Coordinates of C-alpha atoms and ligand atoms in Angstrom, one line a residue:
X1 CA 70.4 138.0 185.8
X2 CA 66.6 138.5 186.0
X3 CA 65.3 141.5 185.2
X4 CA 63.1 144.1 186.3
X5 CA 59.2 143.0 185.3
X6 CA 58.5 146.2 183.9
X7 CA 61.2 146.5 181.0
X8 CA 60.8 146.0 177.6
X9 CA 63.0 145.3 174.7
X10 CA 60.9 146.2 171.4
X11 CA 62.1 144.5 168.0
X12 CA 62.8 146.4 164.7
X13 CA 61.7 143.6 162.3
X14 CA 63.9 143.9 158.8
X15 CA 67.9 143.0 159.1
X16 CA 66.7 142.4 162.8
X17 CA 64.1 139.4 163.2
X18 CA 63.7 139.2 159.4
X19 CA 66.8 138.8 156.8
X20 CA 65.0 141.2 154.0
X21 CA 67.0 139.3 150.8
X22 CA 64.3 137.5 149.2
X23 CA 62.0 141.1 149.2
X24 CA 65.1 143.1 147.8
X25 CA 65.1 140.2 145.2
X26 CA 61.7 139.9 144.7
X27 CA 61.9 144.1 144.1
X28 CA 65.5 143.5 141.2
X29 CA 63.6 140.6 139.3
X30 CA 59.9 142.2 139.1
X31 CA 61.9 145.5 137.8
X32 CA 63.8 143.2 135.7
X33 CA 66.9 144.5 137.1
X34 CA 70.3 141.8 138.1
X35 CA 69.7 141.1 141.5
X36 CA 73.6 141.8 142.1
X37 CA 73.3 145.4 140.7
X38 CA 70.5 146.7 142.1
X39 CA 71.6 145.4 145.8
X40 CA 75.1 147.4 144.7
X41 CA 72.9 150.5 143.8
X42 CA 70.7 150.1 147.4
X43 CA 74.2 150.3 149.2
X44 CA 75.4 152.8 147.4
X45 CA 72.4 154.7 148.2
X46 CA 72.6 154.0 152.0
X47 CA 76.4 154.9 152.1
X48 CA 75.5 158.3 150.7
X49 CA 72.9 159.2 153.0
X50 CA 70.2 158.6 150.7
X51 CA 66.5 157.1 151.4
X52 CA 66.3 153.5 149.6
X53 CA 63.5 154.2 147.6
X54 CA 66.5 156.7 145.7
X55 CA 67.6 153.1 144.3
X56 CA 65.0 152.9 142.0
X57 CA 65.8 156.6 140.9
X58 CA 68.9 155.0 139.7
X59 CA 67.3 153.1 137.3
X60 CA 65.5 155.5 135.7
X61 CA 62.2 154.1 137.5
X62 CA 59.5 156.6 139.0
X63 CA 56.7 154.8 139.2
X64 CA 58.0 151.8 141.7
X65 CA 55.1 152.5 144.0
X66 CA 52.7 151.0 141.0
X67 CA 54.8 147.7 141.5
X68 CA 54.5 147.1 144.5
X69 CA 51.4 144.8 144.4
X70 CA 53.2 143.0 142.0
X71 CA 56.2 142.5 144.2
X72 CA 54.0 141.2 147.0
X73 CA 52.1 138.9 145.2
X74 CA 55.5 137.5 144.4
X75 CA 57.3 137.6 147.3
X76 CA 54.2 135.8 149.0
X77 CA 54.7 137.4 152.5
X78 CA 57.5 136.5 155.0
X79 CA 58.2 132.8 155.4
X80 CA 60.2 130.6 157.6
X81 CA 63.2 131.0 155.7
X82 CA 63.2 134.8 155.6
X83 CA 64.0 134.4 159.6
X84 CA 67.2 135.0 161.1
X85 CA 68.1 131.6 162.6
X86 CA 68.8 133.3 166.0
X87 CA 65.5 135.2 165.9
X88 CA 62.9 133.2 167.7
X89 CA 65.3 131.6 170.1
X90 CA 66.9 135.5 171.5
X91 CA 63.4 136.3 171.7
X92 CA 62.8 133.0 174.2
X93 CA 65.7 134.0 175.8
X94 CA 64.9 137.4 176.6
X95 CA 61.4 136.4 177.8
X96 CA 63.3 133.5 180.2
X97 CA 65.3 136.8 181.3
X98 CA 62.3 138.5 182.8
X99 CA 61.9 140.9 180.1
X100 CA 59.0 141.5 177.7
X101 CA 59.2 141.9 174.3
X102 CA 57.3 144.0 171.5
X103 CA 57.8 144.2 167.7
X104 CA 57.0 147.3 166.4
X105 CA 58.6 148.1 163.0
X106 CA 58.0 150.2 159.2
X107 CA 56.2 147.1 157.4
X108 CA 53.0 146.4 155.8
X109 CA 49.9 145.6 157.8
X110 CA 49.7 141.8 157.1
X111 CA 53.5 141.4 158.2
X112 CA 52.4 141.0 162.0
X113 CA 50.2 138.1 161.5
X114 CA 52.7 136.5 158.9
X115 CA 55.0 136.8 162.0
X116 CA 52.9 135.1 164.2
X117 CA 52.1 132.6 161.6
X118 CA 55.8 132.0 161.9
X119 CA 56.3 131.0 165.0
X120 CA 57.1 134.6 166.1
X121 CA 55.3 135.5 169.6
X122 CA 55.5 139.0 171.8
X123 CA 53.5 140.8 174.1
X124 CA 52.9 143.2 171.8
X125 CA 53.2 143.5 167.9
X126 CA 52.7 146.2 165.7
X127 CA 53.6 147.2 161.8
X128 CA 53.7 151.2 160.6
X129 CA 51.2 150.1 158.4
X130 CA 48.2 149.5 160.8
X131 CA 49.6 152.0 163.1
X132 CA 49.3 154.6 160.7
X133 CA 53.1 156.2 162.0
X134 CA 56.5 155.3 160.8
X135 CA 60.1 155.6 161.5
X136 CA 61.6 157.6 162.1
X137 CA 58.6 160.0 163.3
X138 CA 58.7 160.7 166.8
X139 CA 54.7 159.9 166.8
X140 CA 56.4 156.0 166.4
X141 CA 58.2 155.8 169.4
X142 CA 55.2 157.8 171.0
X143 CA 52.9 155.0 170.1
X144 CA 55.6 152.1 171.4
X145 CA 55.1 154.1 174.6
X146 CA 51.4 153.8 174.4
X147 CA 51.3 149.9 173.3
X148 CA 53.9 149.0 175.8
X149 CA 52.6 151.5 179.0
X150 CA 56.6 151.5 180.0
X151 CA 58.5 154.5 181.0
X152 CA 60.8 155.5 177.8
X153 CA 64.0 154.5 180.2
X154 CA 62.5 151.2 180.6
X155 CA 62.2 150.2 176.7
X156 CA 65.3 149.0 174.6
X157 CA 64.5 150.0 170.7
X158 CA 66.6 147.5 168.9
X159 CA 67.4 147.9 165.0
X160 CA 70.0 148.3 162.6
X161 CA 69.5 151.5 161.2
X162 CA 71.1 155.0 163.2
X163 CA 68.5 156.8 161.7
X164 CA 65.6 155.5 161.7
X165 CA 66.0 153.4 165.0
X166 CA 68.9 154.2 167.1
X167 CA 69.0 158.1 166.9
X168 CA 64.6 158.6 166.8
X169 CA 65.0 156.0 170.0
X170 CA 67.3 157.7 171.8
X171 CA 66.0 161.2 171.4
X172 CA 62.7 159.5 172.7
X173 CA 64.5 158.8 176.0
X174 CA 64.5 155.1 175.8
X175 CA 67.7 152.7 175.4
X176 CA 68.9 152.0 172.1
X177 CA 70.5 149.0 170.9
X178 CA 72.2 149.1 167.0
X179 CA 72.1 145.9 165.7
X180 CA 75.1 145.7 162.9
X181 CA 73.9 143.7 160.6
X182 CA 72.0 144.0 157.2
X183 CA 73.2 146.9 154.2
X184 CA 72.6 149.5 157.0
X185 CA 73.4 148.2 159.7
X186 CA 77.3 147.4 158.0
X187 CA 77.5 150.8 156.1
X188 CA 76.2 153.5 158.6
X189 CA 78.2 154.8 161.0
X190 CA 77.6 155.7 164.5
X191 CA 78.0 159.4 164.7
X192 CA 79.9 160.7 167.7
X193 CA 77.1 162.6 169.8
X194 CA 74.9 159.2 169.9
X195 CA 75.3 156.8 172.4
X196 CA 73.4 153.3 172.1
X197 CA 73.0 151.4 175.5
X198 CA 75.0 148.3 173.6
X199 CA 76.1 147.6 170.0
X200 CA 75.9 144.0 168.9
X201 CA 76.6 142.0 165.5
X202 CA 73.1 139.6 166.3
X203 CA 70.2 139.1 168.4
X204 CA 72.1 135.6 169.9
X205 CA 74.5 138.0 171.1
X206 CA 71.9 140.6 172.4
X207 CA 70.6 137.4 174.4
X208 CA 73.8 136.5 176.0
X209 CA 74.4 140.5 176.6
X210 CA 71.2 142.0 177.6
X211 CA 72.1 143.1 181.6
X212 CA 74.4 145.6 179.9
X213 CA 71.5 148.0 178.2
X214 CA 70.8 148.5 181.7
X215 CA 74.2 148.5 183.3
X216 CA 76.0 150.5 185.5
X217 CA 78.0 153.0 183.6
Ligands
MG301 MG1 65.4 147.4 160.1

């Protein structure tokens, strides 16, 4: 079914356009940390409720903002094979559907043109980190107001985290779709009192799915 020409369905970008692997990696071998044990320790973290940088607490390490150049020089940016194979072609189909589609996400700066760079095209794109707002501040989902000029009811936030995209979206007023995959998106659990407009398990689903954020009912 075509849709409306004024909605919107605005991408998270880790665990939902991007598989984030190789920069968790990149993180365990520049702390000299097995890869294996330090992914453990990051679920771990999430299952208790805790923020991810509490993984590097673990390990005795305070300082992990002084590495971070170092993990980005290694990781080299995102690359093609840091996409989710069903990324581009959900995002094709969503456009095909009528709808228009944003990427608006907690990354660095340079992660929007890498994305572009990639193959990765939307009407509008735009990191935390040349926005100046993160997730899960309301000022965010103020400012995916602003770039996208849509009523809140007419934007679908998809991401795989309940608290830093499916609860802040919803209490913005727009649709929120929980996108279960990545650590999050398999340990956290949707609390009773939220209800997200569709839950899915990938963005190829998502695509075939879409009419339902809007549904009836
Ligand atoms: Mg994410």
């Amino acid at each position: 079914m075509q849709q409306p020409a004024d909605r919107w369905v605005v991408l998270d970008v880790g665990e939902v356009i991007v598989d984030e692997t190789r920069v968790w990696a990149t993180w365990a071998d520049v702390l000299r940390v097995p890869r294996l044990t330090f992914m453990a320790l990051l679920g771990a973290a999430i299952a208790r409720g805790l923020q991810h940088n509490e993984v590097f607490t673990e390990f005795g390490i305070d300082d992990w903002r002084n590495w971070a150049a170092s993990v980005e020089s290694t990781f080299g940016g995102f690359q093609a094979q840091d996409l989710y194979p069903d990324a581009i072609p959900a995002m094709t189909s969503l456009r095909q559907a009528g709808l228009r589609i944003g990427g608006v996400a907690n990354q660095p700066a340079q992660r929007t043109h890498e994305l572009q760079a990639l193959g990765v095209t939307a009407d509008v794109m735009a990191m935390s980190g040349e926005l100046g707002v993160s997730k899960p501040s309301p000022a965010f989902f103020d400012r995916v107001l602003e770039l996208t000029g849509a009523d809140p009811d007419d934007v679908a936030y998809v991401g795989d985290r309940i608290d830093n995209d499916v609860a802040p979206s919803l209490a913005a007023g727009m649709r929120a779709v929980w996108l279960r995959r990545g650590p999050w998106g398999r340990i956290q659990q949707l609390p009773a009192d939220l209800r997200p407009s569709l839950v899915v398990q990938s963005l190829a689903e998502l695509a075939g799915r879409v009419d339902e954020i809007w549904g009836e009912g």
